[in-house]
Amino acid sequence: MTNPARKLTTWSWKDTLLLIIAASPTLLALWVYERLPDQMAIHFGTGGQPNGYQSKLSFIFLISLLNLALPLMMKWLLPSLDPGRKNYEKFQGFYDLFRLMMTLLLSGAFFLTLLYNLGYDISIEMWVPLFVGILWMIVGNYMGRARPNYTFGIRTPWTLANEEVWRRTHRMAGPIWMIAGIIFIGVSLIPAIIPPWFAFTAVVLSILIPTIYSYLSYRKLSQSDM
């Protein structure tokens, strides 16, 4: 019997590209290793001020391991463990795009952290919401293409129990996620007009509203089947 996820897990040039992207900040870190402080700022609070530190050796090792493992785990591990693996091929293009965006997001955060610790004037509070906002918008734009699975998407008991509820919920959630992404970008570019708490509210609502909608849709469809 043919493995339904075989096509998804076959190596391609896209996977090579992801590994090159993921390895790039590690190569930079090794190149500038002697110039980095022994204790690197790795976490930033309000105002973009560092409030968490880690030794450069452990930081570079751990973040490099995570960055290289992430696209591989999303390539092989997650689809193979997912009970809904047969549906991955139905939205493979979207899933590949999501893998790319996650790799770019983590690699970008790695690059920014390195540049900040090298003394460059990097505004963490501007770049992080900008990256997250772009990711949120892209996911929202393609969300309606996702098919039922246990790893990716609006996974509630009701969307997983009924494919029609899944379809309706993701079509409804897409525009909400795009709006949330725009708010994130606004927080990044015009913080004087759109305060940071708007971003937190946008994230909560982009999860809460589809969750409630999925329950109401499931209830409505269940009643109509009686």
XYZ file of N, CA and C in Angstrom:
678
model
N 0.850 -1.204 0.000
C 0.000 0.000 0.000
C 0.884 1.252 0.000
N 0.538 2.220 -0.808
C 1.338 3.441 -0.937
C 1.170 4.333 0.281
N 2.277 4.829 0.771
C 2.235 5.765 1.890
C 1.656 7.085 1.407
N 0.533 7.577 1.992
C -0.094 8.794 1.505
C 0.762 10.030 1.682
N 1.736 9.966 2.593
C 2.582 11.146 2.820
C 3.926 11.035 2.104
N 4.096 9.994 1.241
C 5.393 9.764 0.609
C 5.828 10.952 -0.236
N 4.889 11.492 -1.007
C 5.214 12.620 -1.878
C 5.661 13.829 -1.060
N 5.014 14.044 0.068
C 5.352 15.169 0.926
C 6.741 15.007 1.520
N 7.129 13.785 1.845
C 8.390 13.552 2.539
C 9.557 13.245 1.605
N 9.341 13.295 0.293
C 10.435 13.108 -0.662
C 11.289 14.373 -0.723
N 12.608 14.209 -0.639
C 13.513 15.364 -0.625
C 13.471 16.093 -1.960
N 13.510 17.441 -1.897
C 13.490 18.252 -3.111
C 14.414 19.451 -2.942
N 14.541 20.239 -3.995
C 15.388 21.431 -3.939
C 14.885 22.418 -2.897
N 13.582 22.410 -2.618
C 13.035 23.306 -1.596
C 13.617 22.981 -0.225
N 13.805 21.703 0.048
C 14.361 21.289 1.333
C 15.828 21.686 1.447
N 16.552 21.585 0.339
C 17.944 22.040 0.328
C 18.014 23.536 0.603
N 17.098 24.291 -0.004
C 17.049 25.735 0.222
C 16.776 26.050 1.688
N 15.853 25.317 2.310
C 15.538 25.547 3.721
C 16.759 25.303 4.604
N 17.517 24.251 4.313
C 18.705 23.966 5.111
C 19.770 25.049 4.929
N 19.890 25.579 3.713
C 20.845 26.670 3.473
C 20.443 27.899 4.283
N 19.144 28.220 4.265
C 18.647 29.358 5.048
C 18.903 29.134 6.531
N 18.591 27.922 7.013
C 18.740 27.619 8.435
C 20.203 27.621 8.876
N 21.108 27.226 7.967
C 22.528 27.158 8.318
C 23.214 28.517 8.243
N 22.633 29.466 7.517
C 23.282 30.766 7.289
C 23.620 31.507 8.583
N 22.665 31.671 9.539
C 23.035 32.383 10.765
C 24.078 31.639 11.590
N 24.089 30.313 11.526
C 25.114 29.550 12.245
C 26.492 29.834 11.666
N 26.588 29.903 10.341
C 27.864 30.222 9.700
C 28.329 31.619 10.091
N 27.386 32.564 10.155
C 27.742 33.914 10.601
C 28.227 33.889 12.047
N 27.528 33.130 12.896
C 27.902 33.050 14.311
C 29.315 32.494 14.482
N 29.664 31.487 13.700
C 31.007 30.915 13.782
C 32.059 31.900 13.280
N 31.690 32.675 12.266
C 32.626 33.641 11.690
C 32.945 34.773 12.673
N 31.941 35.223 13.410
C 32.123 36.372 14.316
C 32.216 35.926 15.775
N 32.424 34.643 16.011
C 32.356 34.095 17.370
C 33.245 34.855 18.351
N 34.472 35.152 17.965
C 35.412 35.819 18.872
C 34.988 37.247 19.184
N 34.167 37.839 18.343
C 33.728 39.226 18.563
C 32.477 39.299 19.429
N 31.819 38.188 19.657
C 30.601 38.181 20.464
C 30.942 38.216 21.949
N 30.109 38.871 22.768
C 30.343 38.868 24.218
C 30.146 37.468 24.791
N 30.831 37.187 25.898
C 30.701 35.863 26.515
C 29.267 35.586 26.939
N 28.585 36.603 27.449
C 27.173 36.501 27.813
C 26.360 37.316 26.811
N 25.568 36.630 26.020
C 24.802 37.293 24.971
C 23.396 37.641 25.438
N 22.926 38.826 25.040
C 21.527 39.192 25.278
C 20.661 38.377 24.325
N 19.730 37.609 24.881
C 18.903 36.740 24.031
C 17.411 36.974 24.221
N 17.045 37.733 25.250
C 15.622 38.001 25.482
C 15.460 39.488 25.752
N 14.373 40.060 25.222
C 14.186 41.502 25.300
C 12.791 41.818 25.823
N 12.726 42.795 26.725
C 11.450 43.195 27.295
C 10.899 44.431 26.620
N 10.018 45.122 27.324
C 9.411 46.336 26.783
C 10.488 47.379 26.523
N 10.312 48.095 25.423
C 11.297 49.089 25.041
C 12.490 48.497 24.325
N 12.451 47.164 24.098
C 13.550 46.518 23.399
C 14.803 46.354 24.225
N 14.680 46.477 25.566
C 15.839 46.343 26.438
C 16.064 44.877 26.808
N 17.321 44.416 26.769
C 17.590 43.008 27.098
C 17.309 42.711 28.565
N 16.673 41.590 28.824
C 16.400 41.172 30.202
C 16.694 39.686 30.411
N 17.403 39.090 29.454
C 17.794 37.694 29.592
C 19.094 37.448 28.851
N 20.009 36.685 29.486
C 21.329 36.460 28.898
C 21.674 34.970 28.919
N 22.586 34.587 28.030
C 23.039 33.201 27.954
C 24.455 33.189 27.391
N 25.241 32.214 27.798
C 26.603 32.123 27.265
C 26.549 31.924 25.753
N 27.507 32.510 25.064
C 27.444 32.475 23.601
C 27.572 31.056 23.055
N 28.349 30.211 23.718
C 28.507 28.845 23.234
C 27.195 28.074 23.302
N 26.527 28.131 24.448
C 25.272 27.381 24.594
C 24.176 27.970 23.717
N 24.134 29.301 23.593
C 23.108 29.920 22.753
C 23.271 29.507 21.296
N 24.479 29.641 20.781
C 24.712 29.320 19.369
C 24.452 27.841 19.104
N 24.877 26.982 20.026
C 24.660 25.546 19.838
C 23.171 25.209 19.837
N 22.438 25.705 20.834
C 21.027 25.339 20.974
C 20.169 25.922 19.856
N 20.374 27.205 19.531
C 19.535 27.826 18.507
C 19.881 27.261 17.127
N 21.141 26.914 16.911
C 21.520 26.295 15.636
C 20.883 24.919 15.502
N 20.905 24.153 16.591
C 20.293 22.825 16.577
C 18.802 22.923 16.288
N 18.132 23.848 16.971
C 16.697 24.031 16.763
C 16.401 24.494 15.343
N 17.193 25.445 14.866
C 16.950 26.022 13.544
C 17.129 24.993 12.431
N 18.112 24.126 12.575
C 18.343 23.092 11.564
C 17.348 21.939 11.692
N 16.923 21.666 12.928
C 16.002 20.545 13.151
C 14.574 20.882 12.742
N 14.183 22.154 12.869
C 12.792 22.535 12.621
C 12.294 22.141 11.229
N 12.969 22.543 10.137
C 12.447 22.161 8.814
C 12.460 20.658 8.582
N 13.406 19.954 9.212
C 13.461 18.498 9.053
C 12.332 17.816 9.818
N 12.046 18.320 11.019
C 10.935 17.771 11.796
C 9.608 18.004 11.083
N 9.445 19.202 10.509
C 8.212 19.497 9.789
C 8.130 18.715 8.483
N 9.277 18.308 7.972
C 9.312 17.530 6.732
C 8.918 16.078 6.968
N 9.497 15.466 7.994
C 9.326 14.026 8.177
C 8.553 13.648 9.438
N 8.939 14.227 10.577
C 8.385 13.759 11.848
C 6.909 14.072 12.002
N 6.534 15.336 11.833
C 5.145 15.727 12.077
C 4.159 15.019 11.152
N 4.395 14.989 9.830
C 3.441 14.274 8.969
C 3.342 12.785 9.282
N 4.476 12.167 9.664
C 4.448 10.723 9.918
C 3.691 10.387 11.195
N 3.676 11.308 12.168
C 2.983 11.059 13.428
C 1.518 11.477 13.387
N 1.159 12.300 12.418
C -0.192 12.871 12.365
C -1.205 11.838 11.869
N -2.275 11.579 12.647
C -3.329 10.667 12.171
C -3.986 11.144 10.876
N -3.898 12.454 10.604
C -4.484 12.994 9.378
C -3.477 13.144 8.257
N -2.416 12.305 8.264
C -1.322 12.447 7.295
C -1.785 12.341 5.844
N -2.876 11.614 5.608
C -3.347 11.429 4.232
C -3.786 12.741 3.594
N -4.067 13.751 4.409
C -4.549 15.028 3.873
C -3.426 16.005 3.537
N -2.193 15.699 3.951
C -1.113 16.663 3.760
C -0.870 16.982 2.289
N -0.970 15.979 1.432
C -0.726 16.220 0.013
C -1.748 17.179 -0.580
N -2.910 17.296 0.058
C -3.961 18.167 -0.459
C -3.637 19.646 -0.239
N -2.728 19.923 0.695
C -2.324 21.324 0.893
C -0.798 21.404 1.018
N -0.111 20.592 0.219
C 1.342 20.523 0.293
C 2.001 21.869 -0.012
N 1.481 22.597 -1.023
C 2.059 23.890 -1.360
C 1.998 24.858 -0.195
N 0.869 24.898 0.485
C 0.703 25.768 1.650
C 1.617 25.322 2.781
N 1.700 24.009 3.002
C 2.535 23.490 4.084
C 4.009 23.795 3.816
N 4.448 23.659 2.565
C 5.829 24.001 2.211
C 6.096 25.486 2.452
N 5.131 26.323 2.118
C 5.273 27.760 2.350
C 5.367 28.055 3.838
N 4.563 27.357 4.641
C 4.598 27.556 6.090
C 5.952 27.127 6.657
N 6.492 26.021 6.165
C 7.824 25.587 6.595
C 8.868 26.649 6.264
N 8.759 27.236 5.082
C 9.686 28.290 4.682
C 9.572 29.490 5.606
N 8.337 29.912 5.898
C 8.139 31.091 6.738
C 8.649 30.854 8.157
N 8.424 29.665 8.703
C 8.911 29.363 10.049
C 10.439 29.345 10.083
N 11.055 28.809 9.036
C 12.513 28.789 8.965
C 13.069 30.203 8.840
N 12.424 31.028 8.026
C 12.847 32.424 7.887
C 12.667 33.187 9.191
N 11.576 32.923 9.899
C 11.302 33.619 11.158
C 12.374 33.303 12.193
N 12.670 32.021 12.377
C 13.664 31.630 13.374
C 15.067 32.065 12.959
N 15.383 31.927 11.671
C 16.695 32.361 11.187
C 16.846 33.872 11.308
N 15.760 34.604 11.015
C 15.791 36.055 11.154
C 16.023 36.482 12.588
N 15.357 35.805 13.538
C 15.552 36.117 14.956
C 16.994 35.827 15.372
N 17.564 34.746 14.847
C 18.961 34.388 15.121
C 19.891 35.481 14.600
N 19.688 35.910 13.360
C 20.495 36.972 12.765
C 20.407 38.261 13.586
N 19.187 38.662 13.944
C 18.997 39.899 14.701
C 19.715 39.846 16.041
N 19.635 38.693 16.711
C 20.299 38.544 18.008
C 21.810 38.665 17.860
N 22.351 38.059 16.816
C 23.789 38.165 16.574
C 24.200 39.610 16.307
N 23.456 40.282 15.439
C 23.795 41.666 15.091
C 23.692 42.582 16.304
N 22.667 42.383 17.126
C 22.518 43.200 18.336
C 23.723 43.012 19.249
N 24.137 41.771 19.434
C 25.255 41.494 20.338
C 26.601 41.889 19.750
N 26.635 42.135 18.453
C 27.848 42.665 17.823
C 27.922 44.184 17.926
N 26.871 44.794 18.481
C 26.879 46.234 18.694
C 26.136 47.047 17.663
N 25.475 46.385 16.723
C 24.696 47.112 15.722
C 23.409 47.655 16.350
N 22.963 48.787 15.823
C 21.748 49.430 16.343
C 20.525 48.722 15.758
N 20.126 47.637 16.387
C 19.014 46.817 15.920
C 17.820 47.020 16.843
N 16.690 47.384 16.269
C 15.462 47.564 17.050
C 14.690 46.244 17.071
N 14.899 45.473 18.123
C 14.226 44.180 18.253
C 12.712 44.364 18.290
N 12.273 45.416 18.990
C 10.832 45.630 19.143
C 10.164 46.042 17.831
N 10.957 46.409 16.821
C 10.384 46.705 15.513
C 10.394 45.462 14.614
N 11.527 44.755 14.582
C 11.683 43.665 13.630
C 10.871 42.423 13.986
N 10.802 42.079 15.266
C 10.078 40.856 15.643
C 8.596 40.948 15.298
N 7.872 42.022 15.709
C 6.467 42.110 15.305
C 6.280 42.178 13.795
N 7.247 42.766 13.091
C 7.150 42.837 11.633
C 7.201 41.433 11.027
N 8.168 40.625 11.469
C 8.273 39.248 10.978
C 7.019 38.450 11.306
N 6.559 38.564 12.565
C 5.375 37.812 12.992
C 4.150 38.255 12.201
N 4.027 39.559 11.969
C 2.888 40.079 11.215
C 2.846 39.552 9.790
N 4.007 39.507 9.136
C 4.069 38.969 7.772
C 3.677 37.497 7.773
N 4.192 36.740 8.754
C 3.835 35.322 8.864
C 2.341 35.149 9.070
N 1.768 35.941 9.973
C 0.332 35.853 10.270
C -0.499 36.149 9.016
N -0.087 37.153 8.234
C -0.829 37.503 7.027
C -0.759 36.398 5.978
N 0.417 35.823 5.789
C 0.567 34.764 4.786
C -0.236 33.536 5.179
N -0.158 33.154 6.449
C -0.944 32.006 6.917
C -2.431 32.283 6.735
N -2.859 33.487 7.086
C -4.268 33.839 6.932
C -4.727 33.791 5.487
N -3.863 34.231 4.586
C -4.217 34.253 3.165
C -4.428 32.850 2.601
N -3.665 31.885 3.123
C -3.735 30.516 2.593
C -4.493 29.552 3.502
N -4.990 30.024 4.624
C -5.566 29.124 5.617
C -6.720 28.292 5.075
N -7.507 28.862 4.179
C -8.647 28.134 3.636
C -8.262 26.894 2.854
N -6.975 26.768 2.491
C -6.523 25.602 1.723
C -6.164 24.417 2.614
N -5.992 24.656 3.902
C -5.606 23.573 4.808
C -6.714 22.532 4.902
N -6.313 21.281 5.060
C -7.250 20.181 5.208
C -7.070 19.550 6.586
N -8.076 18.835 7.070
C -8.023 18.319 8.445
C -6.735 17.558 8.760
N -6.093 17.959 9.854
C -4.918 17.270 10.376
C -4.783 17.647 11.845
N -3.879 16.986 12.552
C -3.750 17.193 13.990
C -2.548 18.053 14.356
N -1.885 18.646 13.362
C -0.667 19.406 13.607
C -0.805 20.879 13.278
N -1.519 21.194 12.232
C -1.494 22.544 11.671
C -2.907 23.044 11.435
N -3.172 24.293 11.851
C -4.489 24.879 11.611
C -5.269 25.091 12.898
N -6.562 25.395 12.755
C -7.450 25.589 13.906
C -7.934 24.210 14.346
N -7.208 23.612 15.286
C -7.493 22.234 15.694
C -8.309 22.243 16.985
N -9.605 22.194 16.829
C -10.503 22.092 17.977
C -11.206 20.738 17.901
N -11.842 20.307 18.982
C -12.583 19.034 18.915
C -13.632 19.028 17.809
N -14.139 20.208 17.467
C -15.241 20.295 16.502
C -14.740 20.314 15.065
N -13.604 20.991 14.810
C -13.054 20.960 13.447
C -12.501 19.578 13.111
N -11.945 18.895 14.107
C -11.382 17.572 13.864
C -12.458 16.501 13.739
N -13.631 16.789 14.291
C -14.721 15.801 14.242
C -15.543 15.903 12.968
N -15.487 17.061 12.292
C -16.351 17.275 11.134
C -15.584 18.065 10.074
N -15.398 17.482 8.906
C -14.607 18.131 7.860
C -15.257 19.415 7.358
N -16.577 19.471 7.349
C -17.265 20.684 6.919
C -17.044 21.810 7.920
N -17.034 21.479 9.207
C -16.741 22.481 10.241
C -15.314 22.987 10.066
N -14.390 22.080 9.773
C -12.999 22.482 9.512
C -12.954 23.480 8.353
N -13.615 23.143 7.258
C -13.583 23.993 6.065
C -14.152 25.374 6.367
N -15.323 25.421 7.003
C -15.961 26.705 7.305
C -15.113 27.542 8.266
N -14.584 26.887 9.278
C -13.799 27.611 10.284
C -12.554 28.239 9.671
N -11.871 27.501 8.821
C -10.633 28.029 8.246
C -10.894 29.110 7.201
N -11.993 29.011 6.503
C -12.350 30.087 5.566
C -12.708 31.360 6.332
N -13.361 31.207 7.465
C -13.709 32.364 8.278
C -12.477 32.949 8.971
N -11.574 32.065 9.430
C -10.419 32.511 10.206
C -9.382 33.230 9.350
N -9.298 32.900 8.064
C -8.283 33.492 7.200
C -8.243 35.014 7.235
N -9.354 35.700 6.966
C -9.343 37.166 7.014
C -8.999 37.717 8.396
N -9.435 37.027 9.455
C -9.127 37.486 10.815
C -7.621 37.444 11.053
N -6.976 36.378 10.598
C -5.528 36.275 10.755
C -4.804 37.331 9.927
N -5.334 37.643 8.758
C -4.706 38.681 7.944
C -4.809 40.040 8.628
N -5.959 40.324 9.226
C -6.127 41.584 9.961
C -5.179 41.631 11.154
N -5.057 40.494 11.867
C -4.131 40.431 13.001
C -2.699 40.685 12.537
N -2.334 40.145 11.373
C -1.002 40.382 10.832
C -0.766 41.846 10.514
N -1.779 42.503 9.962
C -1.669 43.940 9.666
C -1.468 44.731 10.953
N -2.169 44.335 12.018
C -2.011 45.013 13.309
C -0.586 44.839 13.825
N -0.038 43.629 13.708
C 1.350 43.387 14.119
C 2.304 44.302 13.357
N 2.105 44.401 12.052
C 2.972 45.254 11.239
C 2.811 46.715 11.651
N 1.573 47.115 11.965
C 1.333 48.471 12.437
C 2.046 48.757 13.744
N 2.016 47.780 14.669
C 2.731 47.929 15.944
C 4.224 48.101 15.694
N 4.731 47.398 14.682
C 6.151 47.480 14.355
C 6.532 48.827 13.753
N 5.711 49.316 12.816
C 6.091 50.502 12.036
C 5.589 51.811 12.623
N 4.420 51.779 13.255
C 3.855 53.019 13.822
C 3.394 52.773 15.265
N 4.332 52.450 16.176
C 3.964 52.141 17.560
C 3.318 53.311 18.295
N 3.580 54.545 17.825
C 2.972 55.703 18.481
C 1.467 55.749 18.246
N 1.014 55.131 17.144
C -0.416 55.121 16.810
C -1.070 53.809 17.237
N -0.369 52.697 17.028
C -0.899 51.374 17.388
C -0.034 50.806 18.511
N -0.485 50.867 19.761
C 0.320 50.402 20.897
C 0.520 48.891 20.880
N 1.565 48.398 21.559
C 1.890 46.965 21.545
C 0.773 46.056 22.032
N -0.067 46.528 22.961
C -1.111 45.641 23.479
C -2.136 45.292 22.401
N -2.181 46.075 21.331
C -3.053 45.729 20.204
C -2.640 44.379 19.603
N -1.326 44.138 19.536
C -0.832 42.887 18.953
C -1.263 41.695 19.799
N -1.137 41.826 21.114
C -1.560 40.738 22.006
C -3.048 40.468 21.855
N -3.836 41.535 21.793
C -5.286 41.389 21.621
C -5.608 40.720 20.290
N -4.870 41.097 19.246
C -5.107 40.517 17.919
C -4.840 39.018 17.914
N -3.776 38.595 18.598
C -3.455 37.164 18.670
C -4.553 36.403 19.401
N -4.977 36.938 20.537
C -6.020 36.278 21.331
C -7.301 36.140 20.514
N -7.711 37.216 19.861
C -8.962 37.186 19.097
C -8.856 36.288 17.865
N -7.676 36.246 17.237
C -7.518 35.407 16.043
C -7.568 33.925 16.386
N -7.397 33.591 17.650
C -7.533 32.204 18.108
C -8.906 31.963 18.717
N -9.366 32.916 19.523
C -10.625 32.749 20.251
C -11.835 32.743 19.321
N -11.891 33.684 18.389
C -13.061 33.786 17.504
C -13.249 32.523 16.656
N -12.202 32.011 15.976
C -12.397 30.767 15.223
C -12.764 29.576 16.102
N -12.245 29.550 17.331
C -12.581 28.450 18.239
C -14.069 28.455 18.565
N -14.588 29.623 18.911
C -16.022 29.740 19.216
C -16.848 29.440 17.970
N -16.393 29.952 16.833
C -17.121 29.724 15.579
C -17.186 28.236 15.245
N -16.096 27.513 15.485
C -16.087 26.078 15.172
C -17.108 25.329 16.026
N -17.234 25.728 17.286
C -18.227 25.084 18.158
C -19.644 25.370 17.673
N -19.906 26.640 17.343
C -21.251 27.014 16.887
C -21.588 26.334 15.560
N -20.603 26.244 14.661
C -20.839 25.575 13.375
C -21.120 24.093 13.575
N -20.356 23.472 14.454
C -20.560 22.045 14.725
C -21.943 21.806 15.323
N -22.313 22.667 16.250
C -23.631 22.529 16.887
C -24.748 22.708 15.863
N -24.595 23.693 14.983
C -25.618 23.952 13.970
C -25.741 22.779 13.002
N -24.609 22.252 12.544
C -24.636 21.127 11.615
C -25.177 19.865 12.280
N -24.857 19.679 13.549
C -25.355 18.503 14.268
C -26.865 18.554 14.414
N -27.389 19.751 14.687
C -28.842 19.905 14.840
C -29.560 19.712 13.511
N -28.924 20.150 12.417
C -29.565 20.009 11.106
C -29.591 18.560 10.634
N -28.692 17.724 11.188
C -28.650 16.312 10.808
C -29.642 15.462 11.588
N -30.245 16.062 12.602
C -31.188 15.294 13.428
C -32.511 15.087 12.698
